[in-house]
Amino acid sequence: MDSPHDGSIPHTCTYCQEELIELKSTKYDWDDKNKYRTDFKFKASASGAEEAAANGCAFWEWFIRDFLDDDGKRKGGGRDSGVYFEFTFTDYDEKTGYQLYPFQLQRVYTSRHWESGCSSHGSLKILADEDDPAYQFVQPSERVTPMHSEDNFALARNWMEDCCQTHEKCDKPEAGVAPTRLLEINENTVRLRTSIPGETLAWVALSYCWGGPQPLQTTTDTLTERMEDIPISLLPKTIQDAITTTRKLNVRYLWVDCLCIIQDDPDDVRREISLMPEIYRNSTVTISAARARTSNEGFLHDITRPTPQDISFRLRFLCPDGRIGSLIFYGQDEILPHRDPIEDRAWTLQEHLLSQRLLVFGSHQIWWTCRKVHTNLVRRNFSTYSEIGEIRLRFLNVFLTQRRRYIANIPGQTWLSLVQHYTNRSLTFSYDKLLAISGIAEFYARNMDDEYLAGHFKASLLSSLLWKRHSPILPRPAEYRVPSWSWAAIDGQVRFELYRAPISDALELLDCKISLVSEGAPYGAVTSGALTLRGRLRQVLWSEGRDVLIDPSPTPGTPHTFFAETIPDAISNQLDSSPDFPTPPRTTEVYCLEICTYSPTPLYRRSLPGQEDVVFGQKRSYQRSGLPKGLLLEKSEDSSDRGRDVFKRVGIFAFRDVEDLPVEKERRKDVVFMEEVEREKREFFEGVEGRVVRII
């Protein structure tokens, strides 16, 4: 059985131990309000910090991560002079103002400075071990927080009862709807119970990570046995904790997939999975075992700080009494925020989003979210607890707050954001790609009154075709999953190019037909799909490395390559070759279908942290419209459509600005070159007549 995570050991090494934190308070000469500043300047230079990071010092690697640009060069110039790193411990008291050191330490603010500016790196909390000389100089705080406490359970009951009784915005469970089977939880026993059609019951649903085969499942052979009794001691710790929590919430029934679905009965599995959206939507509350990586870990064990999701370092500290101790600095990485283990699992996204009431047992605390309230023990902003918070808020209220924007300005923005988030999660079986998000798709379609098409919505279909792979390239799935134009056609994370990019006036949706595996599951798996468009299509050549578009026009000398970036969807079988018989360099005939058109007056939109665009492998803090972009298509070998060619999508292309091109810096400033790049963007599709294009 996996041992639960009960805290992490703060990093320490010879590099960061060279520093000795010695605090002093200073007062600016011009300040007559006794504003004391208490800080510590590290002795490490920029080159020293880089050397330490390169040799495995986690502290310095964290400290300088955003001090370097995308090329690994220092921001603010390459010199060491004027570059320094600082911790600020300044403390403010409402009665006495800014305090003169010594005072009890609680938090530190981190920053980097150079000759032309500075950059904040967020804040960290401070701890010290009880037997450390520094302990008495740190503000007391609980190192261990019990999750399995009566106070926590009482708080959870209050949240649940308040929501069910007073929140008009939060939907109540539908009467006469109940799962096929539920765990009946009595005082000392648990058994599986079959519900009666039309029966109204109150139940708790569990959202958790399996982490592998479950030790106790319901099968056709064990169904009768489970109806009589389920030995609690044989259940995985997460399910045991869910039973305990359900009892504490004063609810009698619990739904857990591995026990309430007959796992070796394909018909039962198919039927119950189709009902899962309703099971979570109509539960009294859903318990999210967010901190557990597997079902064996559980979620009611104590929280020990720093947690495994924190960054944490131990640095030497000169105490006010002259002794040398050590301080533990820990907190969330603001550049790479933590994800609870449950947020890496694809299926749990819709379990979280569809639940009206969600009780989360996270890595740092217990917290609650419904449509009206998002809170924790100390009532902080919920979005800091977990990245799912903001997404859940937008999703639950999409029909209230976004319908006007959805239609007028940003077609499908919430859905596209959800897809980006969803594809960054893992699936045990890749053929579940559409099924694991089908409940969200159904909710979205119903509330936005839109037609669902194999992962896309009709109102935003043209712009949403411009998705791109955002993770290492993988082979295309061997088994058919969806048509090639759908983002679900590949494995790995996807991103969408500019939601607000101007769509070409020449592009027109003529028809889209989807054949489903089951007509009773319109948001599930598909057997085929065909998209028919009218648009401008230009034939080009694609380099063997799948990174350059080449003009196929016969010209003497070196072939002309276009100033466009290309991103292939998946590894191409055409590139396979034997080490003994390598294939010679060659190009592939492809077709550029224009989606976004050129505009001489571009718009810019700053990207949110963690959502930066990537151009030629480099992060960009903004997204730009007005650049020709579109799909890369190849002729399908399958068939032709009444004499017309049929295509499959193989990637995307996007023309780029001069400053984004991978050329020498001096060339980017050359006026003639700049004019050449602009002219090519403007003329690439000039004179190309629109034609009917069928993509499968």
mmCIF file of N, CA, C and O in Angstrom, residues 598-682:
data_model
loop_
_atom_site.group_PDB
_atom_site.id
_atom_site.type_symbol
_atom_site.label_atom_id
_atom_site.label_comp_id
_atom_site.label_asym_id
_atom_site.label_seq_id
_atom_site.Cartn_x
_atom_site.Cartn_y
_atom_site.Cartn_z
ATOM 1 N N TYR A 598 -4.897 37.889 -43.507
ATOM 2 C CA TYR A 598 -3.951 38.979 -43.241
ATOM 3 C C TYR A 598 -4.680 40.273 -42.942
ATOM 4 O O TYR A 598 -5.711 40.580 -43.545
ATOM 5 N N SER A 599 -4.148 41.041 -41.994
ATOM 6 C CA SER A 599 -4.682 42.364 -41.686
ATOM 7 C C SER A 599 -3.517 43.312 -41.442
ATOM 8 O O SER A 599 -2.592 42.983 -40.689
ATOM 9 N N PRO A 600 -3.517 44.493 -42.083
ATOM 10 C CA PRO A 600 -2.424 45.451 -41.867
ATOM 11 C C PRO A 600 -2.493 46.138 -40.510
ATOM 12 O O PRO A 600 -1.537 46.799 -40.097
ATOM 13 N N THR A 601 -3.621 46.003 -39.809
ATOM 14 C CA THR A 601 -3.778 46.630 -38.484
ATOM 15 C C THR A 601 -4.050 45.535 -37.448
ATOM 16 O O THR A 601 -5.204 45.241 -37.138
ATOM 17 N N PRO A 602 -3.016 44.918 -36.923
ATOM 18 C CA PRO A 602 -3.199 43.786 -36.012
ATOM 19 C C PRO A 602 -3.689 44.213 -34.635
ATOM 20 O O PRO A 602 -3.565 45.379 -34.239
ATOM 21 N N LEU A 603 -4.258 43.250 -33.918
ATOM 22 C CA LEU A 603 -4.643 43.416 -32.521
ATOM 23 C C LEU A 603 -3.757 42.517 -31.681
ATOM 24 O O LEU A 603 -3.322 41.457 -32.116
ATOM 25 N N TYR A 604 -3.511 42.946 -30.426
ATOM 26 C CA TYR A 604 -2.675 42.163 -29.521
ATOM 27 C C TYR A 604 -3.454 41.862 -28.250
ATOM 28 O O TYR A 604 -4.226 42.692 -27.771
ATOM 29 N N ARG A 605 -3.230 40.689 -27.726
ATOM 30 C CA ARG A 605 -3.868 40.301 -26.474
ATOM 31 C C ARG A 605 -2.835 39.635 -25.581
ATOM 32 O O ARG A 605 -2.177 38.676 -25.985
ATOM 33 N N ARG A 606 -2.688 40.160 -24.362
ATOM 34 C CA ARG A 606 -1.713 39.585 -23.439
ATOM 35 C C ARG A 606 -2.214 38.243 -22.923
ATOM 36 O O ARG A 606 -3.378 38.078 -22.582
ATOM 37 N N SER A 607 -1.312 37.290 -22.847
ATOM 38 C CA SER A 607 -1.663 35.952 -22.381
ATOM 39 C C SER A 607 -1.622 35.893 -20.861
ATOM 40 O O SER A 607 -0.810 36.575 -20.212
ATOM 41 N N LEU A 608 -2.474 35.068 -20.281
ATOM 42 C CA LEU A 608 -2.450 34.843 -18.846
ATOM 43 C C LEU A 608 -1.221 34.024 -18.480
ATOM 44 O O LEU A 608 -0.717 33.252 -19.304
ATOM 45 N N PRO A 609 -0.704 34.157 -17.237
ATOM 46 C CA PRO A 609 0.430 33.330 -16.804
ATOM 47 C C PRO A 609 0.119 31.851 -16.986
ATOM 48 O O PRO A 609 -0.949 31.373 -16.621
ATOM 49 N N GLY A 610 1.071 31.137 -17.587
ATOM 50 C CA GLY A 610 0.875 29.723 -17.846
ATOM 51 C C GLY A 610 0.151 29.444 -19.143
ATOM 52 O O GLY A 610 0.053 28.300 -19.575
ATOM 53 N N GLN A 611 -0.385 30.516 -19.803
ATOM 54 C CA GLN A 611 -1.108 30.347 -21.061
ATOM 55 C C GLN A 611 -0.385 31.064 -22.209
ATOM 56 O O GLN A 611 -0.990 31.384 -23.227
ATOM 57 N N GLU A 612 0.917 31.296 -22.028
ATOM 58 C CA GLU A 612 1.669 32.009 -23.046
ATOM 59 C C GLU A 612 1.707 31.226 -24.366
ATOM 60 O O GLU A 612 1.776 30.001 -24.366
ATOM 61 N N ASP A 613 1.660 31.979 -25.449
ATOM 62 C CA ASP A 613 1.775 31.353 -26.756
ATOM 63 C C ASP A 613 3.228 30.951 -26.980
ATOM 64 O O ASP A 613 4.152 31.515 -26.378
ATOM 65 N N VAL A 614 3.441 29.959 -27.840
ATOM 66 C CA VAL A 614 4.785 29.508 -28.177
ATOM 67 C C VAL A 614 4.961 29.691 -29.678
ATOM 68 O O VAL A 614 4.200 29.147 -30.482
ATOM 69 N N VAL A 615 5.967 30.479 -30.052
ATOM 70 C CA VAL A 615 6.241 30.779 -31.452
ATOM 71 C C VAL A 615 7.669 30.361 -31.761
ATOM 72 O O VAL A 615 8.606 30.836 -31.113
ATOM 73 N N PHE A 616 7.823 29.447 -32.705
ATOM 74 C CA PHE A 616 9.137 28.897 -33.027
ATOM 75 C C PHE A 616 9.867 28.431 -31.771
ATOM 76 O O PHE A 616 11.061 28.661 -31.580
ATOM 77 N N GLY A 617 9.128 27.786 -30.866
ATOM 78 C CA GLY A 617 9.724 27.214 -29.662
ATOM 79 C C GLY A 617 9.964 28.193 -28.538
ATOM 80 O O GLY A 617 10.447 27.807 -27.473
ATOM 81 N N GLN A 618 9.621 29.480 -28.730
ATOM 82 C CA GLN A 618 9.859 30.498 -27.712
ATOM 83 C C GLN A 618 8.534 31.015 -27.167
ATOM 84 O O GLN A 618 7.587 31.252 -27.924
ATOM 85 N N LYS A 619 8.472 31.207 -25.844
ATOM 86 C CA LYS A 619 7.257 31.732 -25.227
ATOM 87 C C LYS A 619 7.064 33.200 -25.598
ATOM 88 O O LYS A 619 8.017 33.971 -25.652
ATOM 89 N N ARG A 620 5.802 33.552 -25.836
ATOM 90 C CA ARG A 620 5.451 34.938 -26.095
ATOM 91 C C ARG A 620 4.349 35.347 -25.134
ATOM 92 O O ARG A 620 3.393 34.609 -24.929
ATOM 93 N N SER A 621 4.485 36.527 -24.547
ATOM 94 C CA SER A 621 3.537 36.976 -23.530
ATOM 95 C C SER A 621 2.277 37.582 -24.130
ATOM 96 O O SER A 621 1.393 38.004 -23.411
ATOM 97 N N TYR A 622 2.185 37.628 -25.451
ATOM 98 C CA TYR A 622 1.004 38.181 -26.093
ATOM 99 C C TYR A 622 0.650 37.319 -27.304
ATOM 100 O O TYR A 622 1.465 36.555 -27.826
ATOM 101 N N GLN A 623 -0.594 37.444 -27.754
ATOM 102 C CA GLN A 623 -1.044 36.802 -28.981
ATOM 103 C C GLN A 623 -1.430 37.897 -29.967
ATOM 104 O O GLN A 623 -1.972 38.927 -29.588
ATOM 105 N N ARG A 624 -1.157 37.651 -31.240
ATOM 106 C CA ARG A 624 -1.348 38.684 -32.260
ATOM 107 C C ARG A 624 -2.331 38.194 -33.314
ATOM 108 O O ARG A 624 -2.297 37.040 -33.725
ATOM 109 N N SER A 625 -3.222 39.061 -33.736
ATOM 110 C CA SER A 625 -4.135 38.744 -34.832
ATOM 111 C C SER A 625 -3.606 39.364 -36.114
ATOM 112 O O SER A 625 -2.630 40.114 -36.110
ATOM 113 N N GLY A 626 -4.274 39.056 -37.218
ATOM 114 C CA GLY A 626 -3.913 39.678 -38.481
ATOM 115 C C GLY A 626 -2.831 38.958 -39.253
ATOM 116 O O GLY A 626 -2.281 39.509 -40.208
ATOM 117 N N LEU A 627 -2.494 37.729 -38.877
ATOM 118 C CA LEU A 627 -1.496 36.944 -39.589
ATOM 119 C C LEU A 627 -2.189 35.797 -40.322
ATOM 120 O O LEU A 627 -3.086 35.164 -39.772
ATOM 121 N N PRO A 628 -1.787 35.500 -41.557
ATOM 122 C CA PRO A 628 -2.375 34.351 -42.250
ATOM 123 C C PRO A 628 -2.060 33.052 -41.496
ATOM 124 O O PRO A 628 -0.903 32.756 -41.205
ATOM 125 N N LYS A 629 -3.109 32.306 -41.177
ATOM 126 C CA LYS A 629 -2.960 31.041 -40.468
ATOM 127 C C LYS A 629 -3.982 30.065 -41.022
ATOM 128 O O LYS A 629 -5.034 30.471 -41.526
ATOM 129 N N GLY A 630 -3.688 28.804 -40.890
ATOM 130 C CA GLY A 630 -4.656 27.837 -41.369
ATOM 131 C C GLY A 630 -4.202 26.409 -41.191
ATOM 132 O O GLY A 630 -3.238 26.121 -40.475
ATOM 133 N N LEU A 631 -4.912 25.509 -41.866
ATOM 134 C CA LEU A 631 -4.663 24.080 -41.744
ATOM 135 C C LEU A 631 -3.736 23.596 -42.845
ATOM 136 O O LEU A 631 -3.800 24.076 -43.987
ATOM 137 N N LEU A 632 -2.891 22.625 -42.499
ATOM 138 C CA LEU A 632 -2.102 21.901 -43.484
ATOM 139 C C LEU A 632 -2.838 20.605 -43.794
ATOM 140 O O LEU A 632 -3.120 19.816 -42.886
ATOM 141 N N LEU A 633 -3.158 20.405 -45.052
ATOM 142 C CA LEU A 633 -3.932 19.245 -45.474
ATOM 143 C C LEU A 633 -3.126 18.409 -46.462
ATOM 144 O O LEU A 633 -2.292 18.940 -47.211
ATOM 145 N N GLU A 634 -3.375 17.118 -46.452
ATOM 146 C CA GLU A 634 -2.837 16.254 -47.490
ATOM 147 C C GLU A 634 -3.989 15.465 -48.096
ATOM 148 O O GLU A 634 -5.009 15.225 -47.429
ATOM 149 N N LYS A 635 -3.851 15.077 -49.339
ATOM 150 C CA LYS A 635 -4.900 14.308 -49.986
ATOM 151 C C LYS A 635 -5.039 12.949 -49.319
ATOM 152 O O LYS A 635 -4.046 12.285 -49.026
ATOM 153 N N SER A 636 -6.282 12.566 -49.091
ATOM 154 C CA SER A 636 -6.548 11.286 -48.450
ATOM 155 C C SER A 636 -6.428 10.163 -49.467
ATOM 156 O O SER A 636 -6.846 10.297 -50.625
ATOM 157 N N GLU A 637 -5.863 9.059 -49.022
ATOM 158 C CA GLU A 637 -5.746 7.886 -49.877
ATOM 159 C C GLU A 637 -7.023 7.064 -49.871
ATOM 160 O O GLU A 637 -7.155 6.103 -50.631
ATOM 161 N N ASP A 638 -7.970 7.433 -49.000
ATOM 162 C CA ASP A 638 -9.166 6.603 -48.825
ATOM 163 C C ASP A 638 -10.088 6.653 -50.036
ATOM 164 O O ASP A 638 -10.487 5.633 -50.585
ATOM 165 N N SER A 639 -10.464 7.856 -50.442
ATOM 166 C CA SER A 639 -11.449 7.947 -51.520
ATOM 167 C C SER A 639 -11.511 9.368 -52.038
ATOM 168 O O SER A 639 -10.900 10.288 -51.501
ATOM 169 N N SER A 640 -12.266 9.525 -53.114
ATOM 170 C CA SER A 640 -12.574 10.858 -53.620
ATOM 171 C C SER A 640 -14.076 11.046 -53.541
ATOM 172 O O SER A 640 -14.837 10.082 -53.468
ATOM 173 N N ASP A 641 -14.489 12.293 -53.529
ATOM 174 C CA ASP A 641 -15.903 12.612 -53.368
ATOM 175 C C ASP A 641 -16.446 13.135 -54.690
ATOM 176 O O ASP A 641 -16.295 14.322 -55.002
ATOM 177 N N ARG A 642 -17.057 12.216 -55.472
ATOM 178 C CA ARG A 642 -17.654 12.593 -56.760
ATOM 179 C C ARG A 642 -16.655 13.343 -57.634
ATOM 180 O O ARG A 642 -16.940 14.392 -58.211
ATOM 181 N N GLY A 643 -15.449 12.804 -57.677
ATOM 182 C CA GLY A 643 -14.418 13.407 -58.505
ATOM 183 C C GLY A 643 -13.642 14.510 -57.834
ATOM 184 O O GLY A 643 -12.642 14.983 -58.377
ATOM 185 N N ARG A 644 -14.092 14.939 -56.640
ATOM 186 C CA ARG A 644 -13.371 15.983 -55.908
ATOM 187 C C ARG A 644 -12.445 15.345 -54.889
ATOM 188 O O ARG A 644 -12.753 14.307 -54.308
ATOM 189 N N ASP A 645 -11.321 16.002 -54.648
ATOM 190 C CA ASP A 645 -10.351 15.476 -53.698
ATOM 191 C C ASP A 645 -10.902 15.520 -52.275
ATOM 192 O O ASP A 645 -11.664 16.422 -51.910
ATOM 193 N N VAL A 646 -10.492 14.535 -51.500
ATOM 194 C CA VAL A 646 -10.814 14.489 -50.076
ATOM 195 C C VAL A 646 -9.502 14.633 -49.317
ATOM 196 O O VAL A 646 -8.485 14.026 -49.688
ATOM 197 N N PHE A 647 -9.512 15.423 -48.248
ATOM 198 C CA PHE A 647 -8.280 15.746 -47.537
ATOM 199 C C PHE A 647 -8.335 15.268 -46.085
ATOM 200 O O PHE A 647 -9.413 15.039 -45.527
ATOM 201 N N LYS A 648 -7.139 15.146 -45.524
ATOM 202 C CA LYS A 648 -6.981 14.929 -44.087
ATOM 203 C C LYS A 648 -6.066 16.015 -43.533
ATOM 204 O O LYS A 648 -5.118 16.447 -44.196
ATOM 205 N N ARG A 649 -6.361 16.418 -42.328
ATOM 206 C CA ARG A 649 -5.514 17.417 -41.673
ATOM 207 C C ARG A 649 -4.238 16.748 -41.169
ATOM 208 O O ARG A 649 -4.268 15.653 -40.600
ATOM 209 N N VAL A 650 -3.073 17.451 -41.327
ATOM 210 C CA VAL A 650 -1.793 16.926 -40.830
ATOM 211 C C VAL A 650 -1.060 17.942 -39.957
ATOM 212 O O VAL A 650 -0.026 17.617 -39.362
ATOM 213 N N GLY A 651 -1.577 19.177 -39.867
ATOM 214 C CA GLY A 651 -0.903 20.171 -39.037
ATOM 215 C C GLY A 651 -1.499 21.546 -39.269
ATOM 216 O O GLY A 651 -2.565 21.695 -39.868
ATOM 217 N N ILE A 652 -0.793 22.578 -38.770
ATOM 218 C CA ILE A 652 -1.203 23.962 -39.023
ATOM 219 C C ILE A 652 0.004 24.757 -39.498
ATOM 220 O O ILE A 652 1.161 24.364 -39.286
ATOM 221 N N PHE A 653 -0.284 25.875 -40.150
ATOM 222 C CA PHE A 653 0.761 26.829 -40.506
ATOM 223 C C PHE A 653 0.352 28.194 -39.971
ATOM 224 O O PHE A 653 -0.845 28.486 -39.795
ATOM 225 N N ALA A 654 1.328 29.037 -39.686
ATOM 226 C CA ALA A 654 1.053 30.396 -39.215
ATOM 227 C C ALA A 654 2.211 31.286 -39.627
ATOM 228 O O ALA A 654 3.369 31.012 -39.285
ATOM 229 N N PHE A 655 1.907 32.319 -40.400
ATOM 230 C CA PHE A 655 2.928 33.311 -40.711
ATOM 231 C C PHE A 655 3.230 34.112 -39.440
ATOM 232 O O PHE A 655 2.362 34.290 -38.580
ATOM 233 N N ARG A 656 4.456 34.590 -39.333
ATOM 234 C CA ARG A 656 4.888 35.265 -38.110
ATOM 235 C C ARG A 656 5.461 36.641 -38.421
ATOM 236 O O ARG A 656 5.865 36.932 -39.552
ATOM 237 N N ASP A 657 5.509 37.476 -37.381
ATOM 238 C CA ASP A 657 6.111 38.798 -37.501
ATOM 239 C C ASP A 657 7.625 38.681 -37.604
ATOM 240 O O ASP A 657 8.220 37.670 -37.204
ATOM 241 N N VAL A 658 8.255 39.726 -38.097
ATOM 242 C CA VAL A 658 9.706 39.738 -38.270
ATOM 243 C C VAL A 658 10.425 39.434 -36.961
ATOM 244 O O VAL A 658 11.369 38.643 -36.922
ATOM 245 N N GLU A 659 9.965 40.049 -35.862
ATOM 246 C CA GLU A 659 10.666 39.879 -34.591
ATOM 247 C C GLU A 659 10.571 38.462 -34.050
ATOM 248 O O GLU A 659 11.331 38.081 -33.144
ATOM 249 N N ASP A 660 9.641 37.642 -34.589
ATOM 250 C CA ASP A 660 9.491 36.271 -34.119
ATOM 251 C C ASP A 660 10.232 35.255 -34.979
ATOM 252 O O ASP A 660 10.319 34.078 -34.615
ATOM 253 N N LEU A 661 10.753 35.685 -36.109
ATOM 254 C CA LEU A 661 11.401 34.746 -37.012
ATOM 255 C C LEU A 661 12.761 34.313 -36.476
ATOM 256 O O LEU A 661 13.489 35.122 -35.872
ATOM 257 N N PRO A 662 13.130 33.044 -36.672
ATOM 258 C CA PRO A 662 14.422 32.548 -36.176
ATOM 259 C C PRO A 662 15.570 32.940 -37.105
ATOM 260 O O PRO A 662 16.211 32.102 -37.746
ATOM 261 N N VAL A 663 15.820 34.241 -37.197
ATOM 262 C CA VAL A 663 16.905 34.764 -38.033
ATOM 263 C C VAL A 663 17.774 35.671 -37.177
ATOM 264 O O VAL A 663 17.430 36.019 -36.042
ATOM 265 N N GLU A 664 18.917 36.070 -37.739
ATOM 266 C CA GLU A 664 19.833 36.922 -36.988
ATOM 267 C C GLU A 664 19.166 38.253 -36.625
ATOM 268 O O GLU A 664 18.342 38.781 -37.378
ATOM 269 N N LYS A 665 19.542 38.781 -35.465
ATOM 270 C CA LYS A 665 18.941 40.013 -34.964
ATOM 271 C C LYS A 665 19.135 41.163 -35.941
ATOM 272 O O LYS A 665 18.231 41.994 -36.141
ATOM 273 N N GLU A 666 20.304 41.227 -36.584
ATOM 274 C CA GLU A 666 20.579 42.317 -37.508
ATOM 275 C C GLU A 666 19.641 42.249 -38.717
ATOM 276 O O GLU A 666 19.197 43.272 -39.244
ATOM 277 N N ARG A 667 19.333 41.010 -39.137
ATOM 278 C CA ARG A 667 18.473 40.861 -40.310
ATOM 279 C C ARG A 667 17.048 41.318 -40.011
ATOM 280 O O ARG A 667 16.359 41.829 -40.883
ATOM 281 N N ARG A 668 16.606 41.117 -38.749
ATOM 282 C CA ARG A 668 15.252 41.541 -38.384
ATOM 283 C C ARG A 668 15.093 43.053 -38.500
ATOM 284 O O ARG A 668 13.984 43.557 -38.665
ATOM 285 N N LYS A 669 16.195 43.784 -38.388
ATOM 286 C CA LYS A 669 16.140 45.242 -38.445
ATOM 287 C C LYS A 669 16.297 45.777 -39.864
ATOM 288 O O LYS A 669 16.147 46.982 -40.088
ATOM 289 N N ASP A 670 16.608 44.879 -40.804
ATOM 290 C CA ASP A 670 16.831 45.298 -42.176
ATOM 291 C C ASP A 670 15.502 45.684 -42.825
ATOM 292 O O ASP A 670 14.554 44.888 -42.875
ATOM 293 N N VAL A 671 15.421 46.909 -43.323
ATOM 294 C CA VAL A 671 14.169 47.432 -43.865
ATOM 295 C C VAL A 671 13.700 46.620 -45.060
ATOM 296 O O VAL A 671 12.506 46.307 -45.197
ATOM 297 N N VAL A 672 14.621 46.249 -45.941
ATOM 298 C CA VAL A 672 14.250 45.477 -47.127
ATOM 299 C C VAL A 672 13.680 44.124 -46.718
ATOM 300 O O VAL A 672 12.671 43.662 -47.272
ATOM 301 N N PHE A 673 14.316 43.487 -45.728
ATOM 302 C CA PHE A 673 13.835 42.184 -45.250
ATOM 303 C C PHE A 673 12.458 42.329 -44.608
ATOM 304 O O PHE A 673 11.564 41.501 -44.821
ATOM 305 N N MET A 674 12.267 43.378 -43.817
ATOM 306 C CA MET A 674 10.971 43.602 -43.170
ATOM 307 C C MET A 674 9.867 43.762 -44.209
ATOM 308 O O MET A 674 8.767 43.223 -44.066
ATOM 309 N N GLU A 675 10.161 44.503 -45.277
ATOM 310 C CA GLU A 675 9.167 44.699 -46.333
ATOM 311 C C GLU A 675 8.876 43.390 -47.058
ATOM 312 O O GLU A 675 7.729 43.117 -47.447
ATOM 313 N N GLU A 676 9.910 42.552 -47.231
ATOM 314 C CA GLU A 676 9.733 41.263 -47.895
ATOM 315 C C GLU A 676 8.816 40.349 -47.079
ATOM 316 O O GLU A 676 7.922 39.693 -47.622
ATOM 317 N N VAL A 677 9.017 40.338 -45.752
ATOM 318 C CA VAL A 677 8.181 39.513 -44.877
ATOM 319 C C VAL A 677 6.740 39.993 -44.914
ATOM 320 O O VAL A 677 5.797 39.193 -45.025
ATOM 321 N N GLU A 678 6.533 41.301 -44.842
ATOM 322 C CA GLU A 678 5.177 41.848 -44.848
ATOM 323 C C GLU A 678 4.487 41.582 -46.185
ATOM 324 O O GLU A 678 3.293 41.251 -46.235
ATOM 325 N N ARG A 679 5.240 41.718 -47.269
ATOM 326 C CA ARG A 679 4.658 41.485 -48.596
ATOM 327 C C ARG A 679 4.237 40.028 -48.752
ATOM 328 O O ARG A 679 3.175 39.743 -49.310
ATOM 329 N N GLU A 680 5.030 39.111 -48.241
ATOM 330 C CA GLU A 680 4.697 37.692 -48.375
ATOM 331 C C GLU A 680 3.428 37.344 -47.603
ATOM 332 O O GLU A 680 2.589 36.585 -48.091
ATOM 333 N N LYS A 681 3.263 37.915 -46.412
ATOM 334 C CA LYS A 681 2.039 37.674 -45.638
ATOM 335 C C LYS A 681 0.825 38.205 -46.394
ATOM 336 O O LYS A 681 -0.242 37.571 -46.409
ATOM 337 N N ARG A 682 0.986 39.356 -47.018
ATOM 338 C CA ARG A 682 -0.123 40.005 -47.705
ATOM 339 C C ARG A 682 -0.489 39.264 -48.988
ATOM 340 O O ARG A 682 -1.671 39.169 -49.351
#
